[in-house]
Coordinates of C-alpha atoms and ligand atoms in Angstrom, one line a residue:
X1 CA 39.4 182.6 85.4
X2 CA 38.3 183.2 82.1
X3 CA 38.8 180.8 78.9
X4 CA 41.2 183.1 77.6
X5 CA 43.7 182.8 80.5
X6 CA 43.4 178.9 80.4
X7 CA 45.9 176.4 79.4
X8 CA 45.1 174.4 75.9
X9 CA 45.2 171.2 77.9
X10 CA 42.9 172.1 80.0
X11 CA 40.6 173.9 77.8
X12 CA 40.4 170.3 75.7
X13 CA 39.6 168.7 78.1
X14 CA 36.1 170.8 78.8
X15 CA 35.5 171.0 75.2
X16 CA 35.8 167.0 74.9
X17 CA 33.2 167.1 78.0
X18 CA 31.0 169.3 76.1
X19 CA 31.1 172.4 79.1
X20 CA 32.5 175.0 76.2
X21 CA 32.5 175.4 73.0
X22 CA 35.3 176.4 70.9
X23 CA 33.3 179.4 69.7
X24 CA 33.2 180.5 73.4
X25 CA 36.5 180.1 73.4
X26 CA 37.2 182.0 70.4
X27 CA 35.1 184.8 71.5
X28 CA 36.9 185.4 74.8
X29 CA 40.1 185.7 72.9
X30 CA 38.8 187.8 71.1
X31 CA 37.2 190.2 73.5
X32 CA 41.0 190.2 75.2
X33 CA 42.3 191.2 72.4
X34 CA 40.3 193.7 71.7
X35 CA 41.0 195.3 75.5
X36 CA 44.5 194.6 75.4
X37 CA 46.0 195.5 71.5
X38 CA 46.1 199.4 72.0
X39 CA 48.5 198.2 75.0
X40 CA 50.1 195.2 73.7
X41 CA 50.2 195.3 70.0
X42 CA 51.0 191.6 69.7
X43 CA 49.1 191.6 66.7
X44 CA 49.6 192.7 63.0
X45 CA 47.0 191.2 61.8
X46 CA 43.9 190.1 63.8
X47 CA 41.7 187.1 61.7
X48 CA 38.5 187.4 63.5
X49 CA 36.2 186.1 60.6
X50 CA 38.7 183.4 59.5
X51 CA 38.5 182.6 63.3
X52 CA 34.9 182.5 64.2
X53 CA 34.0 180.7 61.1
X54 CA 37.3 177.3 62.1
X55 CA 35.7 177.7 66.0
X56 CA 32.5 176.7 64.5
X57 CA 33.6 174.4 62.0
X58 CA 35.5 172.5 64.9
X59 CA 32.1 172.4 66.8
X60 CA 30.8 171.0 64.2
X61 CA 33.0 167.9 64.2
X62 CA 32.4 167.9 67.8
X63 CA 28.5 167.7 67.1
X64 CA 29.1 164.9 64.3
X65 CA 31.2 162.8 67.0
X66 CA 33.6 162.0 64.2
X67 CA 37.3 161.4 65.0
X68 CA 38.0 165.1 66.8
X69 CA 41.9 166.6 65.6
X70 CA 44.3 167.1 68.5
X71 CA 44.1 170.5 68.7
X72 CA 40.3 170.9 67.4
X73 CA 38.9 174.2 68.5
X74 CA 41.9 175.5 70.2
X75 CA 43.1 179.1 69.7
X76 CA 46.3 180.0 67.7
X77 CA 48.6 182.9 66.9
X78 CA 50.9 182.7 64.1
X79 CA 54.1 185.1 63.8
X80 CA 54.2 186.9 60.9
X81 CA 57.1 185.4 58.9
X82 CA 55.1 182.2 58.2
X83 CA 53.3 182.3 55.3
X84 CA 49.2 182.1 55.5
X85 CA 47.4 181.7 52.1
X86 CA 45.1 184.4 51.8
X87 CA 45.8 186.4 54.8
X88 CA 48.5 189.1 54.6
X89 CA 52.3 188.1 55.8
X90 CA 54.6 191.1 56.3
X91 CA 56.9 189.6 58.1
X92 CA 56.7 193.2 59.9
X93 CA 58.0 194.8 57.0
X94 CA 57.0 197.8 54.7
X95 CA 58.7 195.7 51.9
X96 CA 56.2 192.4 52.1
X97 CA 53.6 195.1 53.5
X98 CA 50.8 194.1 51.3
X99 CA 52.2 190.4 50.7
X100 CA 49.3 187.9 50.5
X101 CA 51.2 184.8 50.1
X102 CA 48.9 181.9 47.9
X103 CA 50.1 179.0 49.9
X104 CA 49.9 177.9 54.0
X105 CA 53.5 177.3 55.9
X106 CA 53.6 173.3 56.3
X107 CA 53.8 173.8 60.5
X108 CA 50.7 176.6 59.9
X109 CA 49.1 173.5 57.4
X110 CA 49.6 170.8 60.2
X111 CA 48.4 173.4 62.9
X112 CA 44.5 173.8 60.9
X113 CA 44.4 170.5 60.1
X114 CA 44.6 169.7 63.6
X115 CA 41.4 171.5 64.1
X116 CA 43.3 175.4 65.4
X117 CA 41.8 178.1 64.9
X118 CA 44.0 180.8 63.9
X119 CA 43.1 184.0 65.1
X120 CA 45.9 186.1 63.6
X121 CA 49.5 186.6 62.9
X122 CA 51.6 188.7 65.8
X123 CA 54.2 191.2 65.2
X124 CA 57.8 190.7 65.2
X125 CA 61.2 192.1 64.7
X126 CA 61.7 192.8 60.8
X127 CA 62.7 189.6 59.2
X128 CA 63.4 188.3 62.7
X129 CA 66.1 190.6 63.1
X130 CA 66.3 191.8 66.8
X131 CA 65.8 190.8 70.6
X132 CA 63.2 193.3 71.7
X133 CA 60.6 193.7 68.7
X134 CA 61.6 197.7 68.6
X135 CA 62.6 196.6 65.4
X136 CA 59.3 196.0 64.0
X137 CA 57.7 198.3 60.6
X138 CA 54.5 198.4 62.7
X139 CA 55.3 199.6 66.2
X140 CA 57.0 197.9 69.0
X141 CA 55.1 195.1 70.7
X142 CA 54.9 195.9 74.9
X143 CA 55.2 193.0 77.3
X144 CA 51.8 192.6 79.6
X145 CA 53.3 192.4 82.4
X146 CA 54.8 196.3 82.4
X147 CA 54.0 198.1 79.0
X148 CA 57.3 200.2 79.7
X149 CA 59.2 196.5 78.8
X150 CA 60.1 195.0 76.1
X151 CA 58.3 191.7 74.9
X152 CA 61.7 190.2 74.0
X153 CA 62.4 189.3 70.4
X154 CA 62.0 188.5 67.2
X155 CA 58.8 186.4 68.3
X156 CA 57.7 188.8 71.3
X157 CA 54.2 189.6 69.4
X158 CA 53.6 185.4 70.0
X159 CA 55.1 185.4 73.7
X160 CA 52.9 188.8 74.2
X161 CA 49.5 187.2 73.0
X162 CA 50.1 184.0 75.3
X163 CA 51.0 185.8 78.3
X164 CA 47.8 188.4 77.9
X165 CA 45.2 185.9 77.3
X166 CA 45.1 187.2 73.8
X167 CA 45.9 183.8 72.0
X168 CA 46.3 180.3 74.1
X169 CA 49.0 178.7 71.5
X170 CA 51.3 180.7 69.5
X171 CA 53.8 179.4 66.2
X172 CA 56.9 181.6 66.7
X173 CA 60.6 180.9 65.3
X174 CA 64.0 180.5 66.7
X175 CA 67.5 182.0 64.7
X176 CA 69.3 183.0 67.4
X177 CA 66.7 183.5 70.7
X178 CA 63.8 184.2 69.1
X179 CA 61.5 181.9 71.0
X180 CA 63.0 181.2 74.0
X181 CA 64.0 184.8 74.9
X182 CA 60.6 187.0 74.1
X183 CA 59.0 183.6 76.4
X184 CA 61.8 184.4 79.2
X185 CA 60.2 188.1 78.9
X186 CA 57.0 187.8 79.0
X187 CA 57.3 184.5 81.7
X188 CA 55.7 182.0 79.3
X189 CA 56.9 178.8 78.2
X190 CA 58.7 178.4 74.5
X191 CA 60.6 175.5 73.0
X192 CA 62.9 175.6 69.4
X193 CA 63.3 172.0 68.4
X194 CA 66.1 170.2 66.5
X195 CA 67.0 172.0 63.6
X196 CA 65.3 169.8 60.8
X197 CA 62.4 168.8 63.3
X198 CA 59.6 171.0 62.0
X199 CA 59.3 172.2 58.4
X200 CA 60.6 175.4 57.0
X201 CA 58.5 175.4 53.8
X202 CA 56.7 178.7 53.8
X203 CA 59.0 180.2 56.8
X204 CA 60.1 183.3 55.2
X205 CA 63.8 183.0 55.5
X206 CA 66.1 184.8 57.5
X207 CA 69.2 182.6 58.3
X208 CA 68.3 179.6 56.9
X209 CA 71.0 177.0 58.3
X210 CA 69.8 178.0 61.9
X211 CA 66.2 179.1 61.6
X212 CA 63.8 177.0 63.1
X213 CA 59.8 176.8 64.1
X214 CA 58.4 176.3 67.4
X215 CA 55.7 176.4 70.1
X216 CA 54.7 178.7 72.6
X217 CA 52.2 178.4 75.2
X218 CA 51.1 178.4 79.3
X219 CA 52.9 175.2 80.3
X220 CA 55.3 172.8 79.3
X221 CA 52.3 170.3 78.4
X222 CA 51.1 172.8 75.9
X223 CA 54.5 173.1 73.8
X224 CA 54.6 169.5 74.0
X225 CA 51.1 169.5 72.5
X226 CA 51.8 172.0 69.8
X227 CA 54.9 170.2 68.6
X228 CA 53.6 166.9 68.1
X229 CA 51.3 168.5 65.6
X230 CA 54.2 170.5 63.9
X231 CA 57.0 168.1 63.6
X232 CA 57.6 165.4 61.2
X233 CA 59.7 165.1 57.7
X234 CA 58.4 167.4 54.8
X235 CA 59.8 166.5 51.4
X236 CA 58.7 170.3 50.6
X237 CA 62.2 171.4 53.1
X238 CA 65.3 169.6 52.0
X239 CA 66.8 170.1 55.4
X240 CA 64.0 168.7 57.1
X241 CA 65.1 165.5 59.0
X242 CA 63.4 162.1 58.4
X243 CA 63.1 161.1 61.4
X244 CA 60.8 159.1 64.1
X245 CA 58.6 161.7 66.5
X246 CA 58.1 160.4 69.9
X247 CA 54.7 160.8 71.4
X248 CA 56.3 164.4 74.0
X249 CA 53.5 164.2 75.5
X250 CA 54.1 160.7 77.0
X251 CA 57.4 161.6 77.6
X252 CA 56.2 164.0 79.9
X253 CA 54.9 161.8 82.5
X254 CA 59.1 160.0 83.3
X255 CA 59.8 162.5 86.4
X256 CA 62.9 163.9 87.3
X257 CA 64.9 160.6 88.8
X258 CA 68.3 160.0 87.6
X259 CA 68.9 163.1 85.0
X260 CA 71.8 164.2 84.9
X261 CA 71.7 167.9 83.9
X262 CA 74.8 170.3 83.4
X263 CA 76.1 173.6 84.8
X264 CA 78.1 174.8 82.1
X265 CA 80.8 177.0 83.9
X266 CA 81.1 179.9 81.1
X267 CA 77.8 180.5 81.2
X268 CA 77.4 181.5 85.0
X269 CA 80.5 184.2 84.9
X270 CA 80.5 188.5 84.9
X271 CA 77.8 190.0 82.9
X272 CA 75.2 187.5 84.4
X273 CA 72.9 189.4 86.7
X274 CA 73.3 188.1 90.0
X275 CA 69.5 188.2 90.9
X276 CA 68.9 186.3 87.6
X277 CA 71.7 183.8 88.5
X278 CA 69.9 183.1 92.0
X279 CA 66.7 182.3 90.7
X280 CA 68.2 179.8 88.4
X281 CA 70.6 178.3 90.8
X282 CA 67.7 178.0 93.4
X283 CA 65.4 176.2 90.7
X284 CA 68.8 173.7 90.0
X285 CA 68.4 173.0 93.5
X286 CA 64.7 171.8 93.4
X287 CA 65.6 169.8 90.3
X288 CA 68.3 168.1 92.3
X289 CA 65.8 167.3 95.2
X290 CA 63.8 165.9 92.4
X291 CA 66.3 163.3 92.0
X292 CA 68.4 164.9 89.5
X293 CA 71.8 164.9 89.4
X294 CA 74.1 167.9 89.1
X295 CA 77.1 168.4 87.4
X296 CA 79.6 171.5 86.0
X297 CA 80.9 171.0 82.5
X298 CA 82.4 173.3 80.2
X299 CA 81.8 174.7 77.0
X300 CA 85.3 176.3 76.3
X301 CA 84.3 178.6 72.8
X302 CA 81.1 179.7 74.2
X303 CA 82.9 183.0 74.2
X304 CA 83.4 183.2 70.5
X305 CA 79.4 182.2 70.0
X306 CA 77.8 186.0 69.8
X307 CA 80.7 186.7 67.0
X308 CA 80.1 183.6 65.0
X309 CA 76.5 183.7 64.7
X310 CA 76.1 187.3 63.9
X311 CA 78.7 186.7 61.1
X312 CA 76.8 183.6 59.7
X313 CA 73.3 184.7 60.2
X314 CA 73.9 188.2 58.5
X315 CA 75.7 186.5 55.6
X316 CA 72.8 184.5 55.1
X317 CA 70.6 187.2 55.7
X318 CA 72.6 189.1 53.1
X319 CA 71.9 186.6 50.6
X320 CA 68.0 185.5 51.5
X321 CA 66.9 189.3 51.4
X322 CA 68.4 189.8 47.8
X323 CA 64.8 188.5 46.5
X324 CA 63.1 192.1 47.6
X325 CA 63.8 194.2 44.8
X326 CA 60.4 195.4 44.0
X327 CA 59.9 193.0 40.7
X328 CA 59.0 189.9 42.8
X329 CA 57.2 190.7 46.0
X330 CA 55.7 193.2 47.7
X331 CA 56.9 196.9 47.8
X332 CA 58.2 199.1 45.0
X333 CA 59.3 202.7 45.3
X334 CA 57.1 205.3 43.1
X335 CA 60.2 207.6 43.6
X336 CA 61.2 208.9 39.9
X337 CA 64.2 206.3 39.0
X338 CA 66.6 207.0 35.8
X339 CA 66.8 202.3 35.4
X340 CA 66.0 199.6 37.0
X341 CA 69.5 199.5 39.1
X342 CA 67.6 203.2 40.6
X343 CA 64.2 201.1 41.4
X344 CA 66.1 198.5 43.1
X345 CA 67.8 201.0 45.3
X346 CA 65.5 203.2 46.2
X347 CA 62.7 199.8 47.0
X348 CA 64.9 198.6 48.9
X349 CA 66.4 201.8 50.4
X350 CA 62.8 202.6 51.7
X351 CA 61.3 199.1 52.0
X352 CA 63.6 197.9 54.8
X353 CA 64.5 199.3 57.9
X354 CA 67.5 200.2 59.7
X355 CA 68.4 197.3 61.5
X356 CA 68.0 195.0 58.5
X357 CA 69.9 197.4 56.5
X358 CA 73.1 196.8 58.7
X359 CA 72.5 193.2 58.3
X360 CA 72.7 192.9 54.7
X361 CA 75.4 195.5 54.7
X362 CA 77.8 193.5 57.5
X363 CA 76.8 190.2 55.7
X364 CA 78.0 191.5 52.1
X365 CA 80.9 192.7 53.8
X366 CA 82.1 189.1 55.2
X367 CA 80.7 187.5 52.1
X368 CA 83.0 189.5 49.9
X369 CA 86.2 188.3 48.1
X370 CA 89.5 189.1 51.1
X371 CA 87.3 189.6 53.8
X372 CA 85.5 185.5 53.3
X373 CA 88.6 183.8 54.9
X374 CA 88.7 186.8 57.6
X375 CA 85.3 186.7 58.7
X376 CA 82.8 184.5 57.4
X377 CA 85.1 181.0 57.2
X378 CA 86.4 181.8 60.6
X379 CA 83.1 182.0 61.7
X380 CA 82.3 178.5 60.2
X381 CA 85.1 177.1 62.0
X382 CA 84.2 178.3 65.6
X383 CA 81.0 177.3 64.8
X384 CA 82.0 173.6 64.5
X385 CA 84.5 174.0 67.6
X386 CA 80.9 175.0 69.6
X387 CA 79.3 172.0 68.2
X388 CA 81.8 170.2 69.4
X389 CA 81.9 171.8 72.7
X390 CA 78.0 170.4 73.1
X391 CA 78.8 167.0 71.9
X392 CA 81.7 166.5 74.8
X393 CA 79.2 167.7 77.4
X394 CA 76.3 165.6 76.5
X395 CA 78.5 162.1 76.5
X396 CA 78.7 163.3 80.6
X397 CA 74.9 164.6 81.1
X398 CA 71.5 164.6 79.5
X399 CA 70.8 168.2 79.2
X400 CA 72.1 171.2 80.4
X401 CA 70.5 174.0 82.1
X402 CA 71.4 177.7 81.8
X403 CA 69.5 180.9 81.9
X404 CA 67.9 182.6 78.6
X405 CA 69.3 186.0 79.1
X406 CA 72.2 187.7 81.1
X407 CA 69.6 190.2 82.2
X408 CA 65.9 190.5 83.3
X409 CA 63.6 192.3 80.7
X410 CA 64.6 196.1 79.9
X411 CA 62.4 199.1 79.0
X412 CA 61.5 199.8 76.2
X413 CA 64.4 202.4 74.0
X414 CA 66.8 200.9 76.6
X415 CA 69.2 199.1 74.1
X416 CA 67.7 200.5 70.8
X417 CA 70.5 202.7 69.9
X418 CA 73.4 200.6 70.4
X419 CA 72.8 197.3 68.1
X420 CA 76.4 195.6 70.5
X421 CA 74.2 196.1 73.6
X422 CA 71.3 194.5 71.9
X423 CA 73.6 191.5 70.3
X424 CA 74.7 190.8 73.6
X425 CA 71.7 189.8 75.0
X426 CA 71.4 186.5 72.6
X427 CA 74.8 185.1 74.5
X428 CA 73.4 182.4 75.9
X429 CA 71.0 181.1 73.2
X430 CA 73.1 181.3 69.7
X431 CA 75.2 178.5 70.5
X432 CA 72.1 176.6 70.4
X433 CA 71.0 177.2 67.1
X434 CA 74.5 177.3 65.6
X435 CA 74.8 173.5 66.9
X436 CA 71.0 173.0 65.5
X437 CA 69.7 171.9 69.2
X438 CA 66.8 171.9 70.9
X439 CA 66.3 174.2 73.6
X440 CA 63.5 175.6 75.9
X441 CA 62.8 178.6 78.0
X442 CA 60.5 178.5 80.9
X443 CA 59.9 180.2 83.6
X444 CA 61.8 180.1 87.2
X445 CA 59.8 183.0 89.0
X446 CA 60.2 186.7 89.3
X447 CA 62.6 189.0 90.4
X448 CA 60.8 192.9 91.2
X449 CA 57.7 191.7 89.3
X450 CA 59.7 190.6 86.1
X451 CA 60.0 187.2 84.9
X452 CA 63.5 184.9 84.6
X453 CA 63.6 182.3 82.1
X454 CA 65.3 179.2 82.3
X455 CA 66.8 177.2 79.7
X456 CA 66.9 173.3 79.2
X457 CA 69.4 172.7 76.2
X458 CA 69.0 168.9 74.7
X459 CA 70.8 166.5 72.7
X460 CA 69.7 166.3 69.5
X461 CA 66.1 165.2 68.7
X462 CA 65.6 164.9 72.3
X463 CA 63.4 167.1 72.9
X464 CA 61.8 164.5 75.1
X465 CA 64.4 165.1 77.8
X466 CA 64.2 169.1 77.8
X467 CA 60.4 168.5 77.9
X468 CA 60.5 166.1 80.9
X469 CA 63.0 168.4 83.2
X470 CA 60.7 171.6 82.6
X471 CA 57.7 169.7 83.4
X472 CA 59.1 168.3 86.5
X473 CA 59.9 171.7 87.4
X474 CA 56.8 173.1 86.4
X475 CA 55.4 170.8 88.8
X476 CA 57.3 171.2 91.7
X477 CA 57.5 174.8 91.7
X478 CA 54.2 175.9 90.8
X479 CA 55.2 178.0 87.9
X480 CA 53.3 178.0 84.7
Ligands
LIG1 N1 68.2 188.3 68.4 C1 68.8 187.4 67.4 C2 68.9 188.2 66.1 O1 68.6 189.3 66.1 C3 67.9 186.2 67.2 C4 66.7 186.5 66.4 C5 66.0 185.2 66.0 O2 66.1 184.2 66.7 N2 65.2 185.3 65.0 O3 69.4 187.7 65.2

């Protein structure tokens, strides 16, 4: 196996022994990516120089012997909506094409000055906006597996890289799917913490009341890794929560005895693909052998979920993306405007594309004086009766399991042309972020060669308990 396919734990472990260094490390990366990005394109931007130069520099503190960072010398990719200083951040827009933002991301801070070396940022759906990264102003990422499939989305350039070798750790963030569903694709492992657990400062914002950073990597162990270097209060995010961080590695290690993890009933109904269903119903059963035990709850307004969070997360949209006008950031049209009302228009008008256009359109609509109550309040009522839908299950279980998506991966062009087809595929991850939980997707085996992910939903800041079930069934199972 080469270094590139390894795991981050494992790959510490021989750099602490001295077999590798993280320059060889680095290197094979590298050399993937350069075999695999005409296929792939996980990558916007590739930082070889910035990467070579933090491999050596994390041999070097290997070579002094001083106290070594927890993630010195390991390789990471960073999606393109968190801002790097002095590295272009497109957030895979024309509009922020050429944006070269002069400050780091606090989770892409933490991430260096735990010794990563970042070795570039990897595409994405515009502004986060999709579930297949078709959506993207630089191309569509492909999944490794079969190029003819999508990655999943927004993050699929992060779940991409992992799964080909062509990163071993990748930052990606969660609005609606966006980690746990491109990680379902690509048959990788992804976890969104608690809303407020990691940092937004320097997240380039798409809806900010549910978006959220996370980790992406080989195994359960490696997210666990990557967010105990990412979390933690930031007094630079308002809405980042003050709270103790429990060591999730140690948490790991507790096994499977006792659990009590949740069916919940709406989730496992008609539009569920029935070879999807089995796998995850056949991985339930190992969990239960495991010691866990099983139970069905409910979720009653799971149905109203899809509507509610494309109301609120467009009306927010609607309102974050008012900043790209062509005076502040970015992009400005050179087409021959009469005033400035013209420059905004036609910046904007070519700056975005067409999926983010709808957006801000639908979430000025439901924003809009008569329509508010209609649309945008209603949604912000289901929203709390989902919340509360969670908080009734979890005084009966510890987590709940479910799948990521309703289907297995689709081809490429597939869904691209009907944006309902596409929204339906986030069913059963919204609810999540609308209730601000933590959730992770890994992987439960394959059905014709493509992957199914399954997904451990937690109580708030418990992450330790979603970690602990998917490591149990990593175990057990054999999938990584
Ligand atoms: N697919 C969802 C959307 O398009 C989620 C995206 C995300 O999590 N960023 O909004």
């Amino acid at each position: 196996m080469e270094l590139c396919d390894q795991s981050a734990s494992e790959l510490i472990k021989l750099l602490g022994k001295g077999e590798v260094s993280s320059r060889d490390i680095t290197e094979s990366v590298l050399k993937r990516i350069d075999e695999k990005e005409g296929t792939t394109n996980a990558y916007i931007t590739v930082t070889r120089d910035i990467a070579l130069k933090q491999a050596d520099d994390a041999d070097r503190r290997f070579r002094e012997g001083k106290k070594i960072p927890n993630l010195n010398g390991i390789p990471i990719a960073i999606k393109d909506i968190l801002c790097t200083k002095g590295t272009k951040t497109t957030c895979a827009s024309k509009i922020l094409g050429s944006y070269i933002p002069p400050y780091d991301a606090t989770a892409v801070q933490k991430v260096l000055r735990a010794g990563a070396v970042m070795v570039g940022k990897t595409n994405m759906d515009e502004f986060a906006m999709g579930s297949s990264n078709e959506n993207s102003a630089f191309g569509p990422a492909r999944n490794p597996i079969n190029p003819e499939y999508v990655t999943g989305g927004s993050s699929g350039g992060s779940a991409a890289a992992v799964a080909a070798g062509e990163t071993i750790l990748a930052l990606g963030t969660d609005t609606g799917g966006s980690i746990r569903q491109p990680s379902a694709y690509c048959g990788i492992t992804g976890i969104k913490p608690t809303y407020g657990r990691v940092s937004r400062y320097g997240v380039i914002a798409y809806a900010s009341s549910l978006d959220q950073v996370g980790a992406l990597g080989r195994s359960v162990e490696d997210c666990a890794m990557l967010l105990n270097v990412i979390s933690g209060h930031d007094r630079l995010d308002t809405t980042s929560a003050d709270v103790k961080r429990p060591d999730f590695l140690k948490g790991l290690k507790k096994g499977g005895k006792g659990i009590k993890i949740g069916l919940p009933r709406e989730y496992f109904i008609e539009g569920l693909d029935a070879e999807v269903k089995n796998q995850i119903m056949a991985a339930v059963s190992l969990l239960e052998k495991e010691g866990a035990e099983i139970l069905e709850v409910s979720l009653p307004h799971a149905r109203y979920a899809i509507s509610a969070y494309y109301l609120i997360a467009t009306a927010e949209a609607s309102s974050n993306l008012a900043r790209y006008d062509g005076v502040k950031y970015g992009y400005r049209s050179d087409a021959d405007f009469d005033d400035l009302i013209g420059m905004y228009e036609e910046t904007r008008n070519e700056g975005f594309g067409t999926e983010v256009k709808r957006r801000i359109m639908l979430g000025t609509y439901v924003l809009s004086a008569g329509y508010y109550d209609a649309y945008y309040l209603k949604a912000q009522k289901a929203r709390a009766l989902i919340k509360q839908d969670f908080d009734a299950a979890f005084r009966e279980v510890d987590c709940l399991i479910t799948p990521v998506s309703p289907t297995l991966p689709f081809r490429l062009g597939e869904k691209i042309a009907d944006p309902l087809q596409m929204y339906l595929v986030d069913i059963y991850t919204v609810s999540v972020n609308l209730s601000g939980l933590p959730a992770m997707s890994i992987n439960c085996g394959t059905v014709g060669g493509l992957p199914v992910g399954l997904q451990i939903i937690g109580k708030a800041f418990d992450e330790e308990t979603v970690l602990r079930v998917g490591h149990v069934h990593e175990i057990i199972s054999g999938h990584k």
